[in-house]
Short mmCIF file of C-alpha atoms and ligand atoms in Angstrom, two decimals:
data_model
loop_
_atom_site.label_atom_id
_atom_site.label_comp_id
_atom_site.label_asym_id
_atom_site.label_seq_id
_atom_site.Cartn_x
_atom_site.Cartn_y
_atom_site.Cartn_z
CA MET A 1 -26.18 0.13 16.61
CA SER A 2 -23.19 2.33 16.08
CA THR A 3 -19.70 2.68 17.42
CA ILE A 4 -18.83 6.34 17.87
CA PHE A 5 -15.24 7.56 17.97
CA TYR A 6 -14.65 10.93 19.58
CA GLY A 7 -11.30 12.65 19.32
CA ALA A 8 -8.63 13.69 16.81
CA LEU A 9 -8.96 12.57 13.20
CA ILE A 10 -6.62 12.79 10.22
CA SER A 11 -7.80 12.04 6.71
CA PRO A 12 -6.24 12.77 3.30
CA ILE A 13 -8.07 14.98 0.81
CA SER A 14 -5.55 15.39 -2.00
CA LEU A 15 -1.80 15.37 -2.58
CA THR A 16 -1.58 18.85 -1.08
CA THR A 17 -4.16 18.88 1.71
CA TYR A 18 -5.56 16.72 4.46
CA ASP A 19 -8.10 17.12 7.22
CA ALA A 20 -6.66 17.51 10.72
CA LEU A 21 -9.68 17.64 13.04
CA PRO A 22 -8.88 17.75 16.77
CA ARG A 23 -12.47 17.14 17.95
CA ALA A 24 -14.20 14.95 15.38
CA LEU A 25 -17.05 12.55 15.93
CA LEU A 26 -17.17 9.54 13.61
CA ALA A 27 -19.93 6.92 13.52
CA VAL A 28 -19.36 3.36 12.32
CA SER A 29 -22.32 1.12 11.57
CA ARG A 30 -21.93 -2.14 13.45
CA ALA A 31 -24.14 -3.81 10.86
CA THR A 32 -21.95 -3.01 7.87
CA GLY A 33 -18.57 -1.80 9.19
CA ASP A 34 -18.96 1.31 7.03
CA ILE A 35 -18.65 4.90 8.20
CA ASP A 36 -22.13 6.37 8.64
CA TRP A 37 -21.21 10.00 9.26
CA VAL A 38 -18.46 12.34 10.42
CA GLU A 39 -18.95 15.55 12.41
CA ARG A 40 -15.90 17.74 12.04
CA ASP A 41 -15.81 19.74 15.26
CA VAL A 42 -17.80 18.79 18.33
CA PRO A 43 -17.04 20.47 21.67
CA PRO A 44 -17.51 18.10 24.63
CA GLU A 45 -20.57 19.93 25.85
CA ALA A 46 -22.29 19.44 22.46
CA LEU A 47 -21.71 15.68 22.30
CA GLN A 48 -25.14 14.49 23.48
CA HIS A 49 -26.87 17.07 21.35
CA VAL A 50 -25.03 15.99 18.20
CA LEU A 51 -25.76 12.33 18.89
CA ALA A 52 -29.43 13.17 19.37
CA ARG A 53 -29.44 15.05 16.07
CA HIS A 54 -28.36 11.80 14.45
CA GLY A 55 -31.19 10.00 16.24
CA LEU A 56 -28.89 8.29 18.72
CA LEU A 57 -29.26 8.06 22.47
CA ALA A 58 -26.20 7.56 24.62
CA ASP A 59 -27.43 4.03 25.44
CA ASP A 60 -27.60 3.06 21.75
CA VAL A 61 -23.96 3.64 21.07
CA GLU A 62 -20.59 2.39 22.10
CA LEU A 63 -18.59 5.58 22.65
CA VAL A 64 -14.82 5.30 22.14
CA GLU A 65 -13.08 8.41 23.40
CA LEU A 66 -9.52 8.90 22.20
CA LYS A 67 -6.92 10.22 24.63
CA HIS A 68 -4.81 13.28 24.11
CA GLY A 69 -1.99 12.15 21.81
CA GLU A 70 -4.16 9.62 19.95
CA PHE A 71 -5.76 10.09 16.57
CA LEU A 72 -7.71 8.16 13.97
CA MET A 73 -6.38 7.85 10.44
CA PRO A 74 -7.09 5.58 7.49
CA GLY A 75 -5.19 2.31 7.46
CA PHE A 76 -2.11 1.95 5.29
CA ILE A 77 -2.40 0.41 1.85
CA ASP A 78 0.67 -1.64 1.00
CA THR A 79 0.40 -1.82 -2.77
CA HIS A 80 3.28 -4.27 -3.17
CA ILE A 81 4.50 -6.99 -0.80
CA HIS A 82 5.78 -10.54 -1.32
CA ALA A 83 4.34 -12.59 1.55
CA PRO A 84 6.72 -15.56 1.09
CA GLN A 85 9.77 -13.29 1.28
CA VAL A 86 9.05 -12.05 4.81
CA PRO A 87 11.34 -14.69 6.41
CA ASN A 88 14.16 -13.14 4.34
CA ILE A 89 13.81 -9.61 5.70
CA GLY A 90 17.22 -8.31 6.67
CA SER A 91 19.24 -10.58 4.42
CA GLY A 92 20.66 -10.21 0.93
CA GLN A 93 21.32 -6.49 0.83
CA GLN A 94 24.64 -7.05 -0.96
CA HIS A 95 22.86 -8.02 -4.18
CA GLU A 96 21.19 -6.28 -7.09
CA LEU A 97 17.86 -7.52 -8.39
CA LEU A 98 18.65 -10.46 -10.69
CA ASP A 99 21.35 -11.98 -8.44
CA TRP A 100 19.19 -11.40 -5.43
CA LEU A 101 16.31 -13.31 -7.02
CA ALA A 102 18.58 -16.24 -7.87
CA GLU A 103 20.61 -16.34 -4.65
CA VAL A 104 18.19 -15.28 -1.94
CA THR A 105 14.61 -15.17 -3.12
CA PHE A 106 13.86 -18.18 -5.31
CA PRO A 107 15.36 -20.64 -2.76
CA MET A 108 13.03 -19.27 -0.06
CA GLU A 109 9.96 -19.13 -2.31
CA ALA A 110 10.52 -22.74 -3.41
CA ARG A 111 9.94 -23.88 0.18
CA PHE A 112 6.29 -22.93 -0.11
CA ALA A 113 5.67 -26.13 -2.06
CA ASP A 114 5.21 -27.45 1.49
CA VAL A 115 1.68 -26.41 2.41
CA ASP A 116 2.18 -26.81 6.13
CA PHE A 117 5.26 -24.58 5.97
CA ALA A 118 3.20 -22.08 3.98
CA ARG A 119 0.42 -22.02 6.55
CA ARG A 120 2.75 -21.50 9.49
CA THR A 121 4.75 -18.84 7.71
CA TYR A 122 1.82 -16.90 6.30
CA THR A 123 0.10 -16.86 9.68
CA SER A 124 3.06 -14.97 11.08
CA VAL A 125 3.31 -12.72 8.01
CA VAL A 126 -0.29 -11.51 7.98
CA LYS A 127 -0.30 -10.86 11.72
CA ARG A 128 2.76 -8.63 11.27
CA THR A 129 1.41 -6.56 8.40
CA LEU A 130 -1.83 -6.00 10.28
CA ASP A 131 -0.07 -4.99 13.48
CA TYR A 132 1.98 -2.48 11.49
CA GLY A 133 -1.27 -0.94 10.29
CA SER A 134 -1.56 -2.26 6.72
CA THR A 135 -5.31 -2.69 6.41
CA THR A 136 -5.01 -3.53 2.70
CA CYS A 137 -2.13 -5.43 1.09
CA CYS A 138 -1.43 -6.44 -2.49
CA TYR A 139 0.24 -9.77 -1.84
CA TYR A 140 2.36 -11.82 -4.19
CA GLY A 141 2.37 -15.48 -3.23
CA THR A 142 4.70 -18.02 -4.82
CA LEU A 143 4.09 -19.93 -8.04
CA HIS A 144 2.39 -22.72 -6.03
CA LEU A 145 -1.39 -22.98 -6.23
CA GLU A 146 -1.96 -24.76 -2.92
CA GLY A 147 0.40 -22.56 -0.94
CA THR A 148 -1.17 -19.41 -2.36
CA LYS A 149 -4.66 -20.66 -1.56
CA VAL A 150 -3.41 -20.96 2.01
CA LEU A 151 -2.21 -17.34 1.90
CA ALA A 152 -5.69 -16.25 0.83
CA ASP A 153 -7.27 -18.39 3.57
CA VAL A 154 -5.00 -16.92 6.24
CA VAL A 155 -5.68 -13.34 5.12
CA HIS A 156 -9.39 -14.10 5.10
CA GLY A 157 -9.18 -15.64 8.55
CA TYR A 158 -7.52 -12.55 10.00
CA GLY A 159 -10.03 -10.21 8.32
CA GLN A 160 -7.50 -8.18 6.37
CA ARG A 161 -8.44 -6.55 3.06
CA ALA A 162 -6.13 -7.83 0.36
CA PHE A 163 -5.41 -8.87 -3.16
CA VAL A 164 -3.73 -12.27 -3.40
CA GLY A 165 -1.98 -13.50 -6.51
CA LYS A 166 -0.05 -16.56 -7.59
CA CYS A 167 3.14 -15.74 -9.44
CA ASN A 168 3.23 -16.74 -13.09
CA MET A 169 6.70 -17.73 -14.22
CA ASP A 170 7.38 -20.24 -16.95
CA ARG A 171 10.91 -19.21 -17.97
CA ASN A 172 14.13 -17.59 -16.78
CA ALA A 173 13.79 -19.23 -13.40
CA PRO A 174 15.70 -22.16 -11.88
CA ASP A 175 14.62 -25.73 -12.67
CA TYR A 176 13.43 -26.22 -9.12
CA TYR A 177 11.20 -23.13 -9.24
CA VAL A 178 9.49 -22.75 -12.61
CA GLU A 179 6.09 -23.68 -14.01
CA PRO A 180 6.09 -26.50 -16.56
CA SER A 181 4.06 -24.73 -19.28
CA PRO A 182 1.88 -21.72 -20.03
CA ALA A 183 -1.19 -23.96 -19.88
CA ALA A 184 -0.30 -25.25 -16.41
CA SER A 185 0.35 -21.70 -15.18
CA LEU A 186 -2.97 -20.44 -16.55
CA ALA A 187 -4.94 -23.36 -15.15
CA ALA A 188 -3.46 -22.82 -11.67
CA THR A 189 -4.21 -19.10 -11.93
CA ALA A 190 -7.84 -19.74 -12.84
CA ALA A 191 -8.11 -22.21 -9.96
CA LEU A 192 -6.77 -19.62 -7.49
CA VAL A 193 -9.20 -16.97 -8.76
CA ALA A 194 -12.07 -19.43 -8.27
CA HIS A 195 -10.84 -20.40 -4.79
CA ILE A 196 -10.63 -16.78 -3.61
CA ARG A 197 -14.01 -15.86 -5.03
CA ALA A 198 -15.55 -18.83 -3.23
CA LEU A 199 -14.32 -17.73 0.22
CA PRO A 200 -17.27 -17.04 2.53
CA PRO A 201 -18.22 -13.36 2.39
CA HIS A 202 -17.56 -10.97 5.26
CA PRO A 203 -20.61 -11.25 7.54
CA ALA A 204 -21.59 -7.62 7.06
CA ALA A 205 -19.68 -6.03 4.19
CA GLY A 206 -21.29 -5.95 0.79
CA ASP A 207 -18.03 -6.63 -1.01
CA ALA A 208 -15.36 -9.26 -0.52
CA LEU A 209 -12.32 -8.31 1.53
CA VAL A 210 -9.98 -10.77 -0.22
CA ARG A 211 -9.78 -10.54 -3.98
CA PRO A 212 -7.77 -12.34 -6.63
CA ILE A 213 -5.15 -10.56 -8.70
CA LEU A 214 -3.32 -11.74 -11.81
CA THR A 215 0.41 -11.78 -11.01
CA PRO A 216 2.78 -12.26 -13.93
CA ARG A 217 5.96 -11.93 -11.86
CA PHE A 218 7.60 -9.72 -14.48
CA ALA A 219 7.73 -9.84 -18.23
CA LEU A 220 11.01 -11.70 -18.40
CA SER A 221 9.75 -14.60 -16.29
CA CYS A 222 6.84 -15.20 -18.68
CA THR A 223 6.72 -16.48 -22.25
CA GLY A 224 4.67 -14.49 -24.75
CA GLU A 225 2.18 -17.34 -24.77
CA LEU A 226 1.70 -17.06 -21.02
CA LEU A 227 1.32 -13.27 -21.13
CA ALA A 228 -1.20 -13.65 -23.95
CA GLY A 229 -3.17 -16.16 -21.90
CA LEU A 230 -3.21 -13.81 -18.91
CA GLY A 231 -4.30 -10.97 -21.19
CA ALA A 232 -7.20 -13.14 -22.36
CA LEU A 233 -8.20 -13.90 -18.75
CA ALA A 234 -8.07 -10.18 -18.00
CA ALA A 235 -10.11 -9.24 -21.07
CA ALA A 236 -12.84 -11.67 -20.08
CA ASP A 237 -12.95 -10.29 -16.53
CA PRO A 238 -12.57 -6.50 -16.42
CA GLY A 239 -12.88 -6.38 -12.62
CA LEU A 240 -9.94 -8.72 -12.13
CA ALA A 241 -6.92 -6.79 -10.88
CA ILE A 242 -3.39 -7.26 -12.26
CA GLN A 243 -0.01 -6.73 -10.61
CA THR A 244 3.52 -7.02 -11.89
CA HIS A 245 6.98 -5.41 -11.76
CA ILE A 246 8.21 -2.79 -14.21
CA SER A 247 11.44 -1.00 -14.96
CA GLU A 248 13.19 -1.68 -11.68
CA ASN A 249 16.80 -2.35 -12.58
CA ALA A 250 19.04 -1.64 -15.59
CA ALA A 251 19.96 -5.30 -16.28
CA GLU A 252 16.33 -6.36 -15.98
CA ILE A 253 15.21 -3.69 -18.46
CA ALA A 254 17.87 -4.63 -21.01
CA PHE A 255 16.97 -8.32 -20.72
CA THR A 256 13.26 -7.57 -21.14
CA LYS A 257 13.82 -5.52 -24.28
CA ALA A 258 15.97 -8.29 -25.73
CA LEU A 259 13.32 -10.94 -24.98
CA PHE A 260 10.45 -8.96 -26.49
CA PRO A 261 11.61 -7.20 -29.65
CA ARG A 262 8.85 -4.96 -30.84
CA GLY A 263 8.13 -7.02 -33.91
CA SER A 264 7.43 -10.04 -31.70
CA LEU A 265 4.59 -8.38 -29.79
CA PRO A 266 0.95 -9.09 -30.58
CA GLY A 267 -0.53 -6.48 -32.91
CA ALA A 268 2.97 -5.14 -33.56
CA ALA A 269 1.94 -3.06 -36.55
CA ALA A 270 -1.42 -1.93 -35.16
CA ASN A 271 -0.05 -1.22 -31.73
CA VAL A 272 1.39 2.14 -32.66
CA THR A 273 -0.14 4.35 -30.00
CA ALA A 274 0.95 6.34 -26.99
CA GLY A 275 4.09 4.26 -26.56
CA ASP A 276 5.64 5.27 -29.86
CA ASP A 277 8.90 6.95 -30.49
CA VAL A 278 8.22 10.24 -32.24
CA ASP A 279 11.44 9.84 -34.20
CA GLY A 280 10.06 6.74 -35.82
CA GLU A 281 12.64 4.48 -34.27
CA GLU A 282 10.65 1.52 -33.14
CA GLU A 283 12.10 0.25 -29.91
CA THR A 284 10.19 -1.86 -27.40
CA THR A 285 9.41 -0.21 -24.11
CA TYR A 286 8.87 -2.20 -20.94
CA ALA A 287 5.40 -0.68 -20.51
CA GLY A 288 4.72 -1.33 -24.19
CA VAL A 289 5.26 -5.08 -23.63
CA TYR A 290 2.56 -5.24 -20.95
CA ASP A 291 0.28 -3.07 -23.04
CA ALA A 292 0.67 -5.27 -26.09
CA TYR A 293 -0.62 -8.21 -24.04
CA GLY A 294 -3.61 -6.28 -22.66
CA LEU A 295 -2.20 -6.08 -19.14
CA LEU A 296 -2.17 -2.29 -18.65
CA ARG A 297 -5.48 -0.96 -17.43
CA HIS A 298 -7.26 0.91 -14.62
CA ASN A 299 -6.71 -1.89 -12.11
CA THR A 300 -3.09 -2.72 -12.91
CA VAL A 301 -0.52 -2.20 -10.14
CA LEU A 302 3.00 -1.64 -11.50
CA ALA A 303 5.75 -2.02 -8.91
CA HIS A 304 8.89 0.15 -8.97
CA ALA A 305 8.74 2.19 -12.23
CA VAL A 306 12.20 3.57 -11.47
CA HIS A 307 13.53 4.10 -14.98
CA LEU A 308 10.45 4.80 -17.13
CA ASP A 309 10.92 6.97 -20.18
CA ALA A 310 8.47 9.72 -21.16
CA ARG A 311 6.61 7.47 -23.62
CA GLU A 312 5.99 4.91 -20.90
CA VAL A 313 4.74 7.53 -18.44
CA ALA A 314 2.28 8.76 -21.08
CA LEU A 315 1.17 5.21 -21.86
CA ILE A 316 0.66 4.26 -18.20
CA HIS A 317 -1.31 7.44 -17.65
CA ALA A 318 -3.43 6.86 -20.75
CA ARG A 319 -4.30 3.33 -19.61
CA GLY A 320 -5.13 4.48 -16.06
CA ALA A 321 -2.69 2.03 -14.47
CA GLY A 322 -1.04 2.86 -11.14
CA VAL A 323 2.47 2.70 -9.72
CA ALA A 324 3.55 1.07 -6.45
CA HIS A 325 6.52 3.17 -5.36
CA CYS A 326 8.88 0.93 -3.36
CA PRO A 327 11.67 3.20 -2.13
CA THR A 328 13.00 0.94 0.65
CA SER A 329 13.60 -1.79 -1.88
CA ASN A 330 14.87 0.59 -4.55
CA PHE A 331 17.58 1.81 -2.16
CA ASN A 332 18.30 -1.63 -0.71
CA LEU A 333 18.79 -3.40 -4.06
CA ARG A 334 20.47 -0.29 -5.53
CA SER A 335 17.78 -0.08 -8.21
CA GLY A 336 17.58 3.71 -8.21
CA CYS A 337 15.36 6.60 -7.13
CA ALA A 338 11.97 6.67 -8.84
CA ARG A 339 10.94 10.17 -9.95
CA VAL A 340 7.66 10.03 -8.10
CA GLY A 341 7.11 13.78 -8.21
CA MET A 342 7.30 13.68 -11.99
CA LEU A 343 4.81 10.78 -12.09
CA LEU A 344 2.40 12.68 -9.84
CA ASP A 345 2.64 15.81 -12.00
CA ALA A 346 1.96 13.61 -15.04
CA GLY A 347 -1.28 12.48 -13.38
CA VAL A 348 -0.20 8.89 -12.78
CA LYS A 349 -1.77 7.23 -9.74
CA VAL A 350 0.93 6.41 -7.17
CA GLY A 351 0.86 4.43 -3.91
CA LEU A 352 3.57 2.99 -1.68
CA GLY A 353 4.78 -0.58 -1.33
CA THR A 354 7.09 -2.20 1.19
CA ASP A 355 8.24 -4.75 -1.43
CA VAL A 356 9.36 -7.15 1.26
CA SER A 357 12.01 -8.51 1.10
CA GLY A 358 13.68 -6.37 -1.56
CA GLY A 359 12.52 -3.86 1.04
CA PHE A 360 13.76 -4.89 4.47
CA SER A 361 10.75 -3.74 6.49
CA PRO A 362 7.11 -4.83 6.50
CA SER A 363 6.25 -1.39 7.88
CA MET A 364 4.61 1.16 5.62
CA LEU A 365 6.15 3.78 7.91
CA ALA A 366 9.55 2.77 6.53
CA ALA A 367 8.14 3.16 3.02
CA VAL A 368 6.91 6.66 3.90
CA GLN A 369 10.27 7.65 5.37
CA HIS A 370 12.20 6.32 2.40
CA ALA A 371 9.76 7.93 -0.04
CA SER A 372 10.59 11.23 1.62
CA MET A 373 14.33 10.57 1.42
CA CYS A 374 14.07 9.35 -2.18
CA ALA A 375 12.31 12.56 -3.23
CA LYS A 376 15.03 14.56 -1.47
CA VAL A 377 17.74 12.63 -3.31
CA VAL A 378 15.94 13.27 -6.60
CA ALA A 379 15.71 16.98 -5.75
CA LEU A 380 19.38 17.16 -4.71
CA THR A 381 20.62 15.41 -7.83
CA ALA A 382 18.29 16.94 -10.43
CA PRO A 383 20.30 18.42 -13.29
CA ALA A 384 18.28 21.65 -13.27
CA PRO A 385 15.96 23.47 -10.88
CA PRO A 386 12.38 22.14 -11.01
CA PRO A 387 10.23 23.75 -13.70
CA ALA A 388 8.14 26.52 -12.09
CA HIS A 389 4.80 25.20 -13.35
CA THR A 390 5.23 21.83 -11.63
CA THR A 391 4.11 20.95 -8.13
CA PHE A 392 6.13 17.87 -7.24
CA THR A 393 8.68 17.23 -10.00
CA ASP A 394 12.22 17.13 -8.55
CA ARG A 395 11.04 18.53 -5.22
CA GLN A 396 10.73 17.03 -1.77
CA LEU A 397 7.35 15.50 -0.95
CA PRO A 398 5.41 17.43 1.71
CA VAL A 399 3.58 15.59 4.51
CA PRO A 400 0.15 15.78 2.79
CA ALA A 401 1.64 14.02 -0.25
CA LEU A 402 3.32 11.34 1.90
CA LEU A 403 0.06 10.69 3.75
CA HIS A 404 -1.81 10.53 0.45
CA LEU A 405 0.65 8.06 -1.09
CA ALA A 406 0.35 5.73 1.90
CA THR A 407 -3.46 5.78 2.03
CA LEU A 408 -5.75 7.30 -0.60
CA GLY A 409 -3.16 7.15 -3.38
CA GLY A 410 -2.65 3.46 -2.69
CA ALA A 411 -6.41 2.94 -2.70
CA ALA A 412 -6.60 4.55 -6.14
CA VAL A 413 -3.78 2.34 -7.41
CA CYS A 414 -5.81 -0.70 -6.30
CA ALA A 415 -8.98 0.78 -7.84
CA LEU A 416 -10.48 0.83 -4.33
CA ALA A 417 -10.64 4.56 -3.64
CA HIS A 418 -14.44 4.40 -3.53
CA ARG A 419 -14.20 2.04 -0.53
CA VAL A 420 -11.05 2.86 1.45
CA GLY A 421 -8.12 5.28 1.76
CA SER A 422 -9.86 8.07 3.68
CA LEU A 423 -12.32 8.37 6.56
CA ALA A 424 -15.43 9.52 4.75
CA PRO A 425 -19.12 8.61 5.07
CA GLY A 426 -20.02 5.58 2.96
CA LYS A 427 -16.52 4.17 2.98
CA ALA A 428 -15.40 1.12 4.93
CA PHE A 429 -14.01 1.83 8.39
CA ASP A 430 -10.46 0.66 7.64
CA ALA A 431 -8.64 2.74 10.20
CA LEU A 432 -5.87 3.03 12.76
CA VAL A 433 -5.89 4.49 16.23
CA VAL A 434 -2.40 5.95 16.44
CA GLY A 435 -0.81 6.98 19.73
CA VAL A 436 2.13 9.36 19.95
CA ARG A 437 2.18 9.33 23.72
CA THR A 438 5.08 8.31 25.91
CA ASP A 439 3.13 5.31 27.19
CA ALA A 440 3.27 3.76 23.69
CA GLY A 441 6.81 2.80 24.68
CA ASN A 442 8.61 3.90 21.52
CA PRO A 443 11.66 5.92 22.59
CA ALA A 444 12.01 7.38 19.08
CA VAL A 445 8.74 9.29 19.45
CA TRP A 446 8.76 12.36 21.65
CA GLY A 447 5.35 12.04 23.32
CA VAL A 448 2.99 14.96 23.01
CA ASP A 449 2.21 14.50 26.69
CA LEU A 450 5.83 15.50 27.36
CA ASP A 451 5.37 18.55 25.13
CA ARG A 452 2.52 19.68 27.31
CA ALA A 453 4.32 18.87 30.55
CA LEU A 454 7.38 20.84 29.45
CA GLY A 455 5.49 23.75 27.95
CA LEU A 456 6.66 22.87 24.43
CA ARG A 457 3.22 22.97 22.88
CA ALA A 458 3.21 23.87 19.21
CA SER A 459 3.15 27.57 18.46
CA GLY A 460 0.01 29.36 17.37
CA GLY A 461 -1.70 30.32 20.58
CA GLU A 462 -1.84 29.84 24.29
CA PRO A 463 -4.48 27.75 26.01
CA GLY A 464 -7.31 30.09 26.83
CA ASP A 465 -6.53 32.39 23.95
CA GLU A 466 -9.76 31.99 22.01
CA GLY A 467 -8.55 32.92 18.56
CA GLY A 468 -5.24 31.14 18.69
CA ARG A 469 -6.28 28.03 20.55
CA GLY A 470 -8.08 26.29 17.67
CA LYS A 471 -5.15 26.87 15.41
CA SER A 472 -2.85 25.56 18.04
CA ASP A 473 -4.84 22.33 18.37
CA VAL A 474 -4.67 21.79 14.62
CA GLU A 475 -0.94 22.49 14.55
CA GLU A 476 -0.38 20.12 17.41
CA LEU A 477 -2.29 17.40 15.56
CA GLU A 478 -0.35 18.02 12.35
CA GLY A 479 2.81 17.67 14.41
CA MET A 480 1.57 14.36 15.79
CA LEU A 481 1.06 13.01 12.27
CA GLU A 482 4.54 14.05 11.16
CA ARG A 483 6.10 12.49 14.26
CA PHE A 484 4.24 9.26 13.68
CA LEU A 485 5.18 9.09 10.01
CA PHE A 486 8.87 9.78 10.61
CA CYS A 487 9.53 8.26 14.06
CA GLY A 488 6.70 5.79 14.66
CA ASP A 489 6.68 2.03 14.67
CA ASP A 490 4.21 -0.71 15.52
CA ARG A 491 4.11 0.38 19.15
CA ASN A 492 2.38 3.57 18.01
CA VAL A 493 -0.23 1.59 16.06
CA ARG A 494 -2.59 1.05 18.96
CA ARG A 495 -5.64 -0.40 17.19
CA VAL A 496 -6.24 -1.55 13.62
CA TYR A 497 -9.73 -1.87 12.16
CA VAL A 498 -10.78 -3.41 8.86
CA GLN A 499 -14.40 -3.07 7.78
CA GLY A 500 -15.24 -1.98 11.31
CA ARG A 501 -13.64 -5.00 13.01
CA LEU A 502 -10.72 -4.72 15.42
CA VAL A 503 -8.08 -6.97 13.84
CA GLY A 504 -4.67 -5.77 15.00
CA GLY A 505 -2.49 -3.27 16.81
CA LYS A 506 -0.70 -3.23 20.16
CA GLU A 507 -3.85 -3.02 22.27
CA HIS A 508 -5.45 -5.84 20.28
CA ALA A 509 -2.38 -7.99 20.89
CA ALA A 510 -2.46 -7.19 24.61
CA ALA A 511 -6.19 -7.96 24.96
N1 GUN B 1 11.10 -8.61 -9.97
C1 GUN B 1 10.69 -9.88 -10.16
N2 GUN B 1 10.49 -10.50 -9.00
C2 GUN B 1 10.78 -9.62 -8.04
C3 GUN B 1 10.75 -9.68 -6.62
O1 GUN B 1 10.43 -10.69 -6.00
N3 GUN B 1 11.11 -8.54 -5.98
C4 GUN B 1 11.48 -7.41 -6.63
N4 GUN B 1 11.81 -6.34 -5.93
N5 GUN B 1 11.52 -7.34 -7.95
C5 GUN B 1 11.18 -8.43 -8.65
FE1 FE B 2 8.54 -6.87 -5.73
#
């Protein structure tokens, strides 16, 4: 049996192009939750014929017809979010990173020692991220094993795709919120990995939806012994993902370099590779610290990356690690504007993260909007015009790039691009039905139904004008995407599917 969606479809292709298909037909296998096939342009009168060509009779399928003003798109991939910080959204904006951690964040995270509190809080958190359209999240828990197991259980129960990690932190944290030793931190980490891998599999999907992820909070909260232990866990388990923070704030960077002088790093002499200073001056780099402990690889997610130097960009690229760009947080905590365009031109994988609650919104739409503004600030303040041979460096990010960052780019950062991030045959149906119609109830979105009623339809052809009409439909759909990205909120996220299952969205909530 299949579920067939008929209507408008948006799917990223690259940083510069995406598919905008006004009359697509997409089949989802009910057995697996994967996308079986996509037909790009099916006029209504050809519907039965196309189904028959795929061996389907109308009675075999559940046909879901989208309305005018609705479209399918891949779900958002939030590559960086702290689940226990969600209760703090909207507080603490007066601080910079290190004060904010001490004053606002650690006191809240410490409360998750209470497992019942954790369960009640995480239930509300996961429901919110799903309803905002995040079909995959890279979650940080707290340093507590039991509370973070609960986070994984709640995510699993809701059917969200996610990575769940327990923070490692055995120094530079308050007495009430620090792990007693590297050994204790590593043992709890291994126990969480085992717990997550033992969760019952999704009834249909071949691969687990919830996966473990090593989560050294950031270098300065970990002793060298702890980082070395995590590096050993990673080396023994190449499929195990890793997430951490990097180069977010000036004080944090200076502290990190002071804590890890180059000579102190494992393999200090041998480790003279892509991270080296060509002048021979041997200074530690932040990325070089993680690399020395074996924590930079194809499935490492590095949050922020605001102040990387050229050696670090080259090293991150060489290792195949990815960056979670967190512009809402980087503005809110006054960390700076990451040069995402430069990273993209350097070939580094980049996705977006909400970084709640450094970022004050659990919505990936806010991350998209702030990524656009951040790139514009970078362009406005660049010391020189962008080099002609570059595509993104010091320029604004066009809509295809913003869409890519929020979906397929994020999937690549999580090493999941073979499964999610675009609506293609063989991939999981992790998707949103978006509505930019007046009846969604979001006054910030000018409904496309009003466009039609007022004769404001996008330029490119009049209805009935054969040649121009197709172009006009595509332009109208492109306009819908841009409106959603810049003006949308959860009211425009009508339905949210993960691995073919309806798990969130306004219509799900209403049902
Ligand atoms: N660096 C270390 N911990 C954190 C955190 O919780 N949020 C942010 N934004 N940066 C961090
Ligand atoms: Fe963070």
